[in-house]
Coordinates of C-alpha atoms in Angstrom, one line a residue:
Chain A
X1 CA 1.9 19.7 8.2
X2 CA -1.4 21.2 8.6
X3 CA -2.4 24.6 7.9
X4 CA -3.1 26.5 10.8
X5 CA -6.6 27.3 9.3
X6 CA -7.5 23.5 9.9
X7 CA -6.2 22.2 13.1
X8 CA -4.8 23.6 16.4
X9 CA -1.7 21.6 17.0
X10 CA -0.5 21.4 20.8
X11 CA 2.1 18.8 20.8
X12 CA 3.7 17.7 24.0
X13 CA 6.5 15.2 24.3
X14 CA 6.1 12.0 26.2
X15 CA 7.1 8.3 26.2
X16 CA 5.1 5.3 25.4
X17 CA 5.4 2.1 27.5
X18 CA 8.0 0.8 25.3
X19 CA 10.0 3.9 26.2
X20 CA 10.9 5.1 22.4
X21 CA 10.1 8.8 21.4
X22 CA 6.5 9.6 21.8
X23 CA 4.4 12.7 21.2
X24 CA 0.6 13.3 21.3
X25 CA -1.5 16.9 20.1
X26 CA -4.6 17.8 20.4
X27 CA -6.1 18.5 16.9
X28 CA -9.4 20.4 16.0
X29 CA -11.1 19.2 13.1
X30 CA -12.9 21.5 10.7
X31 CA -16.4 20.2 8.8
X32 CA -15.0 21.9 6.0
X33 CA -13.5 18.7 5.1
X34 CA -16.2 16.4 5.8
X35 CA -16.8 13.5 3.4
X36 CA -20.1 11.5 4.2
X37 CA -20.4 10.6 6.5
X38 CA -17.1 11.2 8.2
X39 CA -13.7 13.2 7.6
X40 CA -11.7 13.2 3.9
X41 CA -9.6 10.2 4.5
X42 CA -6.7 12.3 2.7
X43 CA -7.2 15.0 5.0
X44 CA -6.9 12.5 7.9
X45 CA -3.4 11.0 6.7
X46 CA -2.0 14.5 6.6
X47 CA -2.8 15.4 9.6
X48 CA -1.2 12.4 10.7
X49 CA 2.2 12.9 9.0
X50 CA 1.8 16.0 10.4
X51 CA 2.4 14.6 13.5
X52 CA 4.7 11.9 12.5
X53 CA 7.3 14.4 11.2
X54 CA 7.3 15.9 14.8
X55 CA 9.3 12.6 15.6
X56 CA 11.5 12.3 12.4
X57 CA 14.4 14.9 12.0
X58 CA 14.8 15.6 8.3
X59 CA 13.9 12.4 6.9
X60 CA 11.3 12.6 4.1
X61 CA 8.5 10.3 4.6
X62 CA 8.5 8.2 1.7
X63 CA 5.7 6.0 2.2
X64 CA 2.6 5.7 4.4
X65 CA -0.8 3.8 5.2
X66 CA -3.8 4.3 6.7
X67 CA -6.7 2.0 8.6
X68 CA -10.0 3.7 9.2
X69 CA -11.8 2.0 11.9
X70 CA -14.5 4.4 11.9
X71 CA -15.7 7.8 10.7
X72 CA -13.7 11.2 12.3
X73 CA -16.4 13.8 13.2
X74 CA -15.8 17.5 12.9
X75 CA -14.9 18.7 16.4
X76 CA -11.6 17.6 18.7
X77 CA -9.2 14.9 17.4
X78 CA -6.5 13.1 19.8
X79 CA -3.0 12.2 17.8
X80 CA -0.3 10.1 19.6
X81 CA 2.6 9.1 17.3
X82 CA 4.9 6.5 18.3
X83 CA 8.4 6.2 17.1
X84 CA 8.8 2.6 16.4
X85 CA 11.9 2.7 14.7
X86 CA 14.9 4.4 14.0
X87 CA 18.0 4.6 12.4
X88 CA 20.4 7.2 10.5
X89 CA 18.9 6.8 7.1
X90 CA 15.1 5.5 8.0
X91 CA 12.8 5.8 10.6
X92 CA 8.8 4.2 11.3
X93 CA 6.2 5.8 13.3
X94 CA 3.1 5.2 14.1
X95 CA 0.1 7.2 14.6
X96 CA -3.2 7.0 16.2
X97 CA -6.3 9.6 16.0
X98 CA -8.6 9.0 18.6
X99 CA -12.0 10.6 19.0
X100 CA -14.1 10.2 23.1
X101 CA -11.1 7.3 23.8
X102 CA -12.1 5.2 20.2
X103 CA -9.6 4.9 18.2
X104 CA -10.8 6.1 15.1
X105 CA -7.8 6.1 12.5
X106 CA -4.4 4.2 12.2
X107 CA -1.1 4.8 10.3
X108 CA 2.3 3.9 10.1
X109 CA 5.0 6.3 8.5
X110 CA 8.0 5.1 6.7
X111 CA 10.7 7.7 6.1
X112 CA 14.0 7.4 4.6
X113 CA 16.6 9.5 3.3
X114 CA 16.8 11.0 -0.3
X115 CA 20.7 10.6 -1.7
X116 CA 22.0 10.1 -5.2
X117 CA 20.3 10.0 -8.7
X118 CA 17.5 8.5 -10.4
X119 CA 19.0 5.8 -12.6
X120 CA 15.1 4.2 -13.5
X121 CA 12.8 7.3 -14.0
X122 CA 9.4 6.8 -13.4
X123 CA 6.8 6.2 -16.3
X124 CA 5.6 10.0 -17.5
X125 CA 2.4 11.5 -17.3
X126 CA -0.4 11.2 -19.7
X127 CA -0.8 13.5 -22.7
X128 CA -3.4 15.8 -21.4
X129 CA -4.2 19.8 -21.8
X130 CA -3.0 22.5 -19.5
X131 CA -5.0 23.0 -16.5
X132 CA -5.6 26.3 -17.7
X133 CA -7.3 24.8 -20.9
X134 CA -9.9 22.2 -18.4
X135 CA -13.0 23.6 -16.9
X136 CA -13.7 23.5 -13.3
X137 CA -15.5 20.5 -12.1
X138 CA -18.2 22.3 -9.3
X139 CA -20.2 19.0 -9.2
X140 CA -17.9 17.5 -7.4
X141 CA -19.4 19.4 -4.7
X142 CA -22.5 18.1 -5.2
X143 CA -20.5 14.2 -4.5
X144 CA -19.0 15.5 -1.0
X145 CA -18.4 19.0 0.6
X146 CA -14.9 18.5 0.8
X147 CA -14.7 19.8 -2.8
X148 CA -15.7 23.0 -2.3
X149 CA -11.7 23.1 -0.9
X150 CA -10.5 21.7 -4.5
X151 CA -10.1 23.0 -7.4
X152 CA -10.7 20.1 -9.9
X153 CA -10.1 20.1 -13.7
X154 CA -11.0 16.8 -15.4
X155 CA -8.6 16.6 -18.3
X156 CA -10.4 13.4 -20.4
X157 CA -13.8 13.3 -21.3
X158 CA -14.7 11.0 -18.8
X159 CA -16.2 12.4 -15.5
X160 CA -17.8 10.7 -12.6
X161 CA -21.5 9.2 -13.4
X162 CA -20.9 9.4 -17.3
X163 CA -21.6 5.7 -17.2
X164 CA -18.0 5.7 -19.3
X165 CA -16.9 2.2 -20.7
X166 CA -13.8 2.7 -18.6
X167 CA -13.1 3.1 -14.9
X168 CA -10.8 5.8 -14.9
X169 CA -10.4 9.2 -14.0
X170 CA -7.9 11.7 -14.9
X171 CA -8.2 15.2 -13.7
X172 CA -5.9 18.3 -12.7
X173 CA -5.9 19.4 -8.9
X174 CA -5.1 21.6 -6.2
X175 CA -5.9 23.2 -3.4
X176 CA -7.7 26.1 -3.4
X177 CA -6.1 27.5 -0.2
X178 CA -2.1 26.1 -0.6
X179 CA -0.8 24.4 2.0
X180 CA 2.5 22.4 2.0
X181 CA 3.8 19.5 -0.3
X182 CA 3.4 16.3 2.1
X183 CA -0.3 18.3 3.6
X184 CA -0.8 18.9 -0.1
X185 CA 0.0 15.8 -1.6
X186 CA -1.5 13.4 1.3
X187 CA -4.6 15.5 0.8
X188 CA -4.7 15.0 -3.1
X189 CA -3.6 11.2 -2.9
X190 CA -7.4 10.8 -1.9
X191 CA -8.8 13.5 -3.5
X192 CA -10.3 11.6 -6.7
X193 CA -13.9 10.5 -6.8
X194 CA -14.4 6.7 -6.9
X195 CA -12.6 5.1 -10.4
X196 CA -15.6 3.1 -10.5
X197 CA -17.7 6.0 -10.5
X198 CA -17.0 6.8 -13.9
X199 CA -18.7 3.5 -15.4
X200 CA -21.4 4.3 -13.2
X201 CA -24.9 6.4 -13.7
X202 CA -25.6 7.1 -9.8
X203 CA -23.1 7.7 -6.9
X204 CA -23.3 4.4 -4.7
X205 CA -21.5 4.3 -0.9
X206 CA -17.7 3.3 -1.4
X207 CA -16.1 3.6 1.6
X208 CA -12.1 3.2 2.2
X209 CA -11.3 1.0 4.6
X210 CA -7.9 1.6 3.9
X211 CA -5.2 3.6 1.5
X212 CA -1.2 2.9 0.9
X213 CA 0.7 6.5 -0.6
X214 CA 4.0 6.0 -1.9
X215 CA 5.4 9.6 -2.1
X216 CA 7.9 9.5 -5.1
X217 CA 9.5 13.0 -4.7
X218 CA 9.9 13.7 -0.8
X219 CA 8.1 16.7 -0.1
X220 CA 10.8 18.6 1.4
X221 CA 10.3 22.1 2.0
X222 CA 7.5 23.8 4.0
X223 CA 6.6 26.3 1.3
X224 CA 3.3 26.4 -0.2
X225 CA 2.3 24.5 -2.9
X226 CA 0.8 26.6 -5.1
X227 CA 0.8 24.5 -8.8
X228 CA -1.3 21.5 -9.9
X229 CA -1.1 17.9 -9.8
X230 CA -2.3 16.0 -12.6
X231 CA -4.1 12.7 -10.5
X232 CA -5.7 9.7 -12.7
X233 CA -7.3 7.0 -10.9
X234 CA -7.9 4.0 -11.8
X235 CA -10.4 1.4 -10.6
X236 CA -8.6 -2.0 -10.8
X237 CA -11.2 -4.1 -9.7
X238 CA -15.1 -3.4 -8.5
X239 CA -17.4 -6.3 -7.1
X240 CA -17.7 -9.4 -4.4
X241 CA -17.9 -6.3 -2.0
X242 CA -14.9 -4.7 -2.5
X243 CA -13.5 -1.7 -4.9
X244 CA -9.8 -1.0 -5.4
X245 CA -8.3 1.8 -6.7
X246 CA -5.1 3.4 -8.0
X247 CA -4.1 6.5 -8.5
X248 CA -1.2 8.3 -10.1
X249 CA 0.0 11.8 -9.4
X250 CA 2.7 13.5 -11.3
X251 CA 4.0 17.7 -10.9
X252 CA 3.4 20.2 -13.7
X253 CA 6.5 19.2 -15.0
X254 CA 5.5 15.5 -15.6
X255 CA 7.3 14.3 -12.5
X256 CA 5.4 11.2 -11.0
X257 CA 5.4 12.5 -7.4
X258 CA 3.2 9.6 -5.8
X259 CA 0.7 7.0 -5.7
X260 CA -2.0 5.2 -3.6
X261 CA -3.5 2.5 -3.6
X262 CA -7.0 1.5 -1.8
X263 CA -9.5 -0.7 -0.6
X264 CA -13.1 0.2 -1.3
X265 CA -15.5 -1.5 0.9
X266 CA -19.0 -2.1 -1.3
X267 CA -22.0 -1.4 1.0
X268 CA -24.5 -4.5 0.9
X269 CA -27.1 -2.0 0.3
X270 CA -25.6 0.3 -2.5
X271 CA -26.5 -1.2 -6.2
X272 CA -23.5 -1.3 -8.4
X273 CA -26.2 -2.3 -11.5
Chain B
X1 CA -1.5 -20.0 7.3
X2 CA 1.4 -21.2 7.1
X3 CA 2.3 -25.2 6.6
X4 CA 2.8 -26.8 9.6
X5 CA 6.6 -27.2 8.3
X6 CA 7.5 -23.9 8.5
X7 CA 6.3 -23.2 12.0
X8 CA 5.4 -24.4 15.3
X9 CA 2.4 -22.8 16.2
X10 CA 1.1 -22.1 20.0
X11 CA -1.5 -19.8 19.7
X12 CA -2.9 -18.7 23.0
X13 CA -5.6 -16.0 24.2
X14 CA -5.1 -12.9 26.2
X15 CA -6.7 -9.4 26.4
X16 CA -5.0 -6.6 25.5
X17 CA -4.5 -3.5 27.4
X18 CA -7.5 -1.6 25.5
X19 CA -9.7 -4.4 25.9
X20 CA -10.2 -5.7 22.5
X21 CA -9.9 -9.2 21.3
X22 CA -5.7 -10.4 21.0
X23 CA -3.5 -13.3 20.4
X24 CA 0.0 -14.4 20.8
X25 CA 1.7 -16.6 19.6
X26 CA 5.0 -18.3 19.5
X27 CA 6.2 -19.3 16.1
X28 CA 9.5 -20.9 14.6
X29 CA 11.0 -19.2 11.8
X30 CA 13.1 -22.0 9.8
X31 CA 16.6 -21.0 8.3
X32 CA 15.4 -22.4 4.8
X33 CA 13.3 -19.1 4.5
X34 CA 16.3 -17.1 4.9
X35 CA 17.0 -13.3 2.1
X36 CA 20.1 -11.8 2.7
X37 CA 20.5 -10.7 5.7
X38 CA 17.0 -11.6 7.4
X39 CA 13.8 -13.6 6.9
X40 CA 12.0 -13.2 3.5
X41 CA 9.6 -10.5 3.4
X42 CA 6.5 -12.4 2.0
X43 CA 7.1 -15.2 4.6
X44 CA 7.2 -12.7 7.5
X45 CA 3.5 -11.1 5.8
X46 CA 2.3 -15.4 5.5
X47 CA 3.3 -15.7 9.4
X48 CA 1.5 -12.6 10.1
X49 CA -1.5 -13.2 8.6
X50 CA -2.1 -16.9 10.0
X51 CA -1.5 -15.5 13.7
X52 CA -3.9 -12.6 12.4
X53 CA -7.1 -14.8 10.6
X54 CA -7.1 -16.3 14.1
X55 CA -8.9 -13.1 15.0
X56 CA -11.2 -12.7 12.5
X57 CA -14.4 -14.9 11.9
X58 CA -15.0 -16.0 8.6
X59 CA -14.0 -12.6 6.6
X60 CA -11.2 -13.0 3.9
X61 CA -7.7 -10.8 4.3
X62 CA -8.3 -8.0 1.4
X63 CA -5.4 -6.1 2.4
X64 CA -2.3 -6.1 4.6
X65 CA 0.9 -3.7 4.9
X66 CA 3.9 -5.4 6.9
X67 CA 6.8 -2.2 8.3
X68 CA 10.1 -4.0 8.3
X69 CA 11.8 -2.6 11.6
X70 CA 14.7 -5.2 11.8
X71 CA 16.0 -8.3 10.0
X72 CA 13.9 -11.4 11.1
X73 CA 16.5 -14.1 12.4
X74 CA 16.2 -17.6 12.2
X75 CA 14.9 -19.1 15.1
X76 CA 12.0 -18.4 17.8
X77 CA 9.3 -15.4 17.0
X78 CA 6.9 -14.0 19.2
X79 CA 3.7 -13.3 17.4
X80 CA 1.2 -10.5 19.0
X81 CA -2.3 -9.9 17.2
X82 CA -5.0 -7.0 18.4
X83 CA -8.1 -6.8 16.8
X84 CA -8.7 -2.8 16.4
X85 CA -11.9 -2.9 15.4
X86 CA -14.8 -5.1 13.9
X87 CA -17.7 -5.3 12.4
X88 CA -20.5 -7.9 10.9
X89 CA -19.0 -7.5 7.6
X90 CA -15.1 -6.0 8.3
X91 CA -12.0 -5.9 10.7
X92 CA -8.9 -4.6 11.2
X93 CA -6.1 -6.2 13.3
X94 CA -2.7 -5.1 13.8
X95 CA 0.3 -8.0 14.1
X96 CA 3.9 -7.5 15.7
X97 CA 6.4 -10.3 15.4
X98 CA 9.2 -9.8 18.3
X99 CA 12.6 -11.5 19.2
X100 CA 14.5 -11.0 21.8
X101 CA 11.8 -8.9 23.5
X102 CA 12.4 -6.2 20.4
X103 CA 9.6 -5.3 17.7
X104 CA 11.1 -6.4 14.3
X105 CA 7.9 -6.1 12.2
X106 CA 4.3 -4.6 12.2
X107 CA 1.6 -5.5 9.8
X108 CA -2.2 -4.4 9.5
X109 CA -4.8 -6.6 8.4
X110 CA -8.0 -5.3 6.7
X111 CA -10.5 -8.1 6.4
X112 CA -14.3 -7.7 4.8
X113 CA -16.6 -9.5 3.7
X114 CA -17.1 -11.4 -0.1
X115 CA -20.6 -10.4 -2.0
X116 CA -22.0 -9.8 -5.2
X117 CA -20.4 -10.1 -8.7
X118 CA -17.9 -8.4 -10.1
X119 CA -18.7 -4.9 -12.4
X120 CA -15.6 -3.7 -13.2
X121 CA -13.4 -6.5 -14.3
X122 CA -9.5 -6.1 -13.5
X123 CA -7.1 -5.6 -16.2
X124 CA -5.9 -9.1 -18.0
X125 CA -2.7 -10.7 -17.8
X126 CA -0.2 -10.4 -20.2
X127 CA -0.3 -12.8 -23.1
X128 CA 3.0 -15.1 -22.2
X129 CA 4.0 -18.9 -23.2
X130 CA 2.0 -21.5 -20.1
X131 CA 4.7 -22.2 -17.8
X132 CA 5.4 -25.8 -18.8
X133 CA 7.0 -23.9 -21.5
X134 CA 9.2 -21.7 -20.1
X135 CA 13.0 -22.9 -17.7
X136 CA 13.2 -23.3 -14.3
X137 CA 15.5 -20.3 -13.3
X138 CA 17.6 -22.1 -10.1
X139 CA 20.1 -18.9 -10.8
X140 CA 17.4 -17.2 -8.4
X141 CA 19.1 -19.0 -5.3
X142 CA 23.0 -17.0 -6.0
X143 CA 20.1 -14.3 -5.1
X144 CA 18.4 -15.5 -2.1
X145 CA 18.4 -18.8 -0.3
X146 CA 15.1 -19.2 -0.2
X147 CA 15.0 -19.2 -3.9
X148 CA 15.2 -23.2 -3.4
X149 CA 11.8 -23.2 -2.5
X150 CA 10.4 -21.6 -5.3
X151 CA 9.9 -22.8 -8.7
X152 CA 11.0 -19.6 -10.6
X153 CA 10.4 -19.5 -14.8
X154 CA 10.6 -16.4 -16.5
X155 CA 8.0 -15.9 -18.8
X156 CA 9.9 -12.9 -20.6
X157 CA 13.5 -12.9 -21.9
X158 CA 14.2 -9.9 -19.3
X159 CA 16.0 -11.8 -16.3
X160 CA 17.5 -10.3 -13.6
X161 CA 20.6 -8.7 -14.2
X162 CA 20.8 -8.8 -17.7
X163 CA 21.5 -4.9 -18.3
X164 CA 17.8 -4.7 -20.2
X165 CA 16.5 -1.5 -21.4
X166 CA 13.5 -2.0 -19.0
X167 CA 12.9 -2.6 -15.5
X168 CA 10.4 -5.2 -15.1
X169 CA 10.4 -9.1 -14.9
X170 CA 7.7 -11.5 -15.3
X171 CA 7.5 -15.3 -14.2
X172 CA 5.6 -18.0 -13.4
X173 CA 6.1 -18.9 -9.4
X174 CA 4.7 -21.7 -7.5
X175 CA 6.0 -23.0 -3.9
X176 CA 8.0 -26.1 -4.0
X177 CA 6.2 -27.7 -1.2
X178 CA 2.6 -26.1 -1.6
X179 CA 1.0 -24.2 0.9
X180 CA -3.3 -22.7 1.6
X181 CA -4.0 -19.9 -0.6
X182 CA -3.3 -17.0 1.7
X183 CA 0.1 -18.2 3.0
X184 CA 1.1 -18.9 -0.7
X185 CA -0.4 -15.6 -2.4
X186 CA 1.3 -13.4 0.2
X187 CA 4.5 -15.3 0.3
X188 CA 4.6 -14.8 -3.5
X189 CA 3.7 -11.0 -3.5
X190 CA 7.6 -10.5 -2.2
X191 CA 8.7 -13.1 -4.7
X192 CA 10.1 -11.9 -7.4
X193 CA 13.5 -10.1 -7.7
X194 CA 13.9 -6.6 -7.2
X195 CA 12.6 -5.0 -10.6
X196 CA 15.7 -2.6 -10.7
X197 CA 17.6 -6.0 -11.2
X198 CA 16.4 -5.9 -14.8
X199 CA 18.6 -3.4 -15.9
X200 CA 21.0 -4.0 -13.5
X201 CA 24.2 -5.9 -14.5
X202 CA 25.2 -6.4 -10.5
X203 CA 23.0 -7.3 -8.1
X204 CA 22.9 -4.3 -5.1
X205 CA 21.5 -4.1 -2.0
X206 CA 17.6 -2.8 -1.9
X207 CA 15.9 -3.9 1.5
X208 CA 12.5 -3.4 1.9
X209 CA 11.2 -1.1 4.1
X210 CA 7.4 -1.5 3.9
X211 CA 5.2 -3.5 1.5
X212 CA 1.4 -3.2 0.8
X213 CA -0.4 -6.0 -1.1
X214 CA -3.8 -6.0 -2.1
X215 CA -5.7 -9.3 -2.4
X216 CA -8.5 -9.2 -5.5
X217 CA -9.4 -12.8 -5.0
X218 CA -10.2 -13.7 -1.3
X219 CA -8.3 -16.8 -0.4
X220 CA -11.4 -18.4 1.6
X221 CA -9.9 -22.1 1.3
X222 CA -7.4 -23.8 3.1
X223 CA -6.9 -26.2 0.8
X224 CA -3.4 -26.3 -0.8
X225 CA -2.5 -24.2 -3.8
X226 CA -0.8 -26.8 -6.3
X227 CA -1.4 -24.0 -9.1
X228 CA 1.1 -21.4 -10.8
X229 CA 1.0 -17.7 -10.1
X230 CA 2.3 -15.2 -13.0
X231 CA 3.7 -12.3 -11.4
X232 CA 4.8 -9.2 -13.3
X233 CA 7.2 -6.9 -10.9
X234 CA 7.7 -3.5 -12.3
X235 CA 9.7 -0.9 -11.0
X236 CA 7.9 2.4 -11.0
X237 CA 11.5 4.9 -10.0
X238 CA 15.2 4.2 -8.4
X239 CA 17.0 7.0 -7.3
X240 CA 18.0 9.4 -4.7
X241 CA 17.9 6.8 -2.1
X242 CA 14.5 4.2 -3.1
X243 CA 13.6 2.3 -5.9
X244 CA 9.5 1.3 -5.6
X245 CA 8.0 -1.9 -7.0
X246 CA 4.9 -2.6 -7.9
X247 CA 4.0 -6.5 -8.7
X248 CA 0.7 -7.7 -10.0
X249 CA -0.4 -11.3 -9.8
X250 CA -2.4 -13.7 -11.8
X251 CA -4.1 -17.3 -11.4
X252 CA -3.8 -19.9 -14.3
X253 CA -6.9 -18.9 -15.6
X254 CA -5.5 -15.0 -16.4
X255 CA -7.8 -13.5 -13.0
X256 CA -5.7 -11.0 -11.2
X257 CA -5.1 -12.1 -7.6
X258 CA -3.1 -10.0 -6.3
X259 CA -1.0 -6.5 -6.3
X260 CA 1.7 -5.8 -4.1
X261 CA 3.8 -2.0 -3.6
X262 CA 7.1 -1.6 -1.7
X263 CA 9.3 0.7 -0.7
X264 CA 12.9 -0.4 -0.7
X265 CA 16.2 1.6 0.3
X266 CA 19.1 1.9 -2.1
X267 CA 22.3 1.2 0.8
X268 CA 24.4 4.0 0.4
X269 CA 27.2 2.1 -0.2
X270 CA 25.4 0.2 -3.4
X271 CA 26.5 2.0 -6.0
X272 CA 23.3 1.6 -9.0
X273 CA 25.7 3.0 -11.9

């Protein structure tokens, strides 16, 4: 769920032409979290699970993925979510943002319930220093004004543009205003520069065109999160016009809580050498 | 695109109620292709996908996510496509397969374009024997029926329920009765056995709720694909309710093709200890 200090939430029930659960709010995005040219696509998926979870009762979401069919501006966003599926244990829901009638964004939400034990933990977290012991990264800012909401403490030695032998990023973050886990974790699952920015010398357009988060640990509770998340993305692949990355995010106590996945779109005119 | 054998195909145009470019289509789902208790996942993504690159001019499928809402049953599908939104270098179209007038899957398609070189190379496959030296493993079909039209040889000596210490299987995989690139890469991305199965001395139920799969290597051609695949399927955590794969692909000549994500449910009554 969004904080209040970013969007103004006015759901209202309905139901779609296929007659399952529907809902729809009027959002406001802030330019606070713009990203050249158009919103953090982060930002834009947790707004949507905001929505989403209006539908789902209790279920955690567990998975989600996001289309962006064009940039959101700051200024009045349309959500409709769609309940496509349901059942005791799992549920599916769809969500559009729409912006003057275009569809801008597309999700779908998977959610299913959290029971038993772990019985194959997930790999653990890199050895890196304490947040405390990594300096701020403030350039970011100077990469996209959606930073200036992060507080981001690259833990390696490699940092974006350090023309670094290897694409990969690894850097503690969080909010600098906390917000809840799934808003929190949505919005970090993005939050990484490029991975292919760190073999690079000069920022070059990389849009998403798309982004798959697998949440690990359901964000549950609708406290704040207040600690860090230790993210490292790597880029898997960069070239024939197309840049995918992955990215790994574990708690302060080594948890792997999710990960994404995405494809980077190459602009013809942006020089990768 | 799938071979002519494994579906009828009637593909006819219409215009859908927000005035983009659609399709339908009505396809035949053969019982051969059959995973406990509904149609394989891959083959439901390699359906998609053909009803879906009837949409799209010319630009290669780059990424795709297929929701599972209900089994897939033997028999007639209807097939609806949407194209979202286009551009001269990328798309996005959204796919629903149907029976009985009920939506039992929904997929998104990103599509753009193939230029340039590649900068960042993607990470190497792991050094195993060539699969003419490694055993057909035919045990795969007391799995799944559609096993029998796989050719299945494990490449490690971690097969599926062997109670191993770790919980990831590699293989070679080719289809029995080969099919174009895209059909074959995306049938293959849902391939392999649960990774869980490696330290598993039972099989138990996981159904897949969603899976993502990333395509590094646009399948352009329609000729057939005679080659082997190596797929490594890794299981990142099971527990309290999900286990989550990841699966990475690989031509002959050791270039990543693919890489697949899913979120599956652990059945409450499937006990994992």
């Amino acid at each position: 769920m969004a904080s209040p200090s970013q969007v103004r939430y006015a759901g209202s029930m309905a139901v779609s032409t296929n007659s399952e659960p529907a809902t729809s709010a009027s959002l406001l995005v802030e330019e606070e979290w713009l990203a050249w040219p158009g919103m953090h696509g982060g930002r834009v998926m947790a707004l949507s699970a905001g929505v989403a979870t209006g539908l789902v009762d209790g279920l955690p979401l567990r998975a989600m993925s996001t289309r962006f069919l064009g940039a959101v501006r700051p200024g009045p966003v349309e959500a409709a979510a769609v309940l496509d599926h349901a059942s005791r244990s799992s549920a599916t829901v769809t969500v559009s943002l729409s912006q003057d009638g275009r569809i801008t964004t597309l999700s779908t939400c998977s959610f299913t319930a959290s029971t038993g034990e772990i019985v194959v933990p997930a790999r653990p977290a890199p050895e890196v220093p304490p947040a405390e012991e990594c300096n701020d990264f403030r350039e970011a800012e100077l990469l996209y004004p959606f930073a200036r909401k992060l507080d981001i403490r690259p833990a390696t030695d490699i940092l974006p543009l350090s023309g670094a032998s290897r694409a990969e990023l690894t850097a503690w973050l969080r909010l600098r205003e906390p917000e809840s886990p799934l808003s929190t974790m949505l919005t970090l699952a993005d939050a990484m520069p490029p991975g292919v920015y760190a073999v690079l010398d000069m920022p070059v357009p990389v849009p998403s065109l798309e982004i798959s988060v697998h949440l690990h640990r359901p964000p549950t509770t609708e406290t704040l999160l207040t600690g860090w998340t230790l993210a490292q993305q790597r880029n898997v692949q960069t070239g024939a016009g197309i840049s995918i990355d992955e990215c790994d995010m574990w708690d302060e106590d080594g948890r792997l809580v999710a990960q994404s996945r995405q494809l980077r779109r190459v602009l013809e005119n942006g020089s990768l050498t």
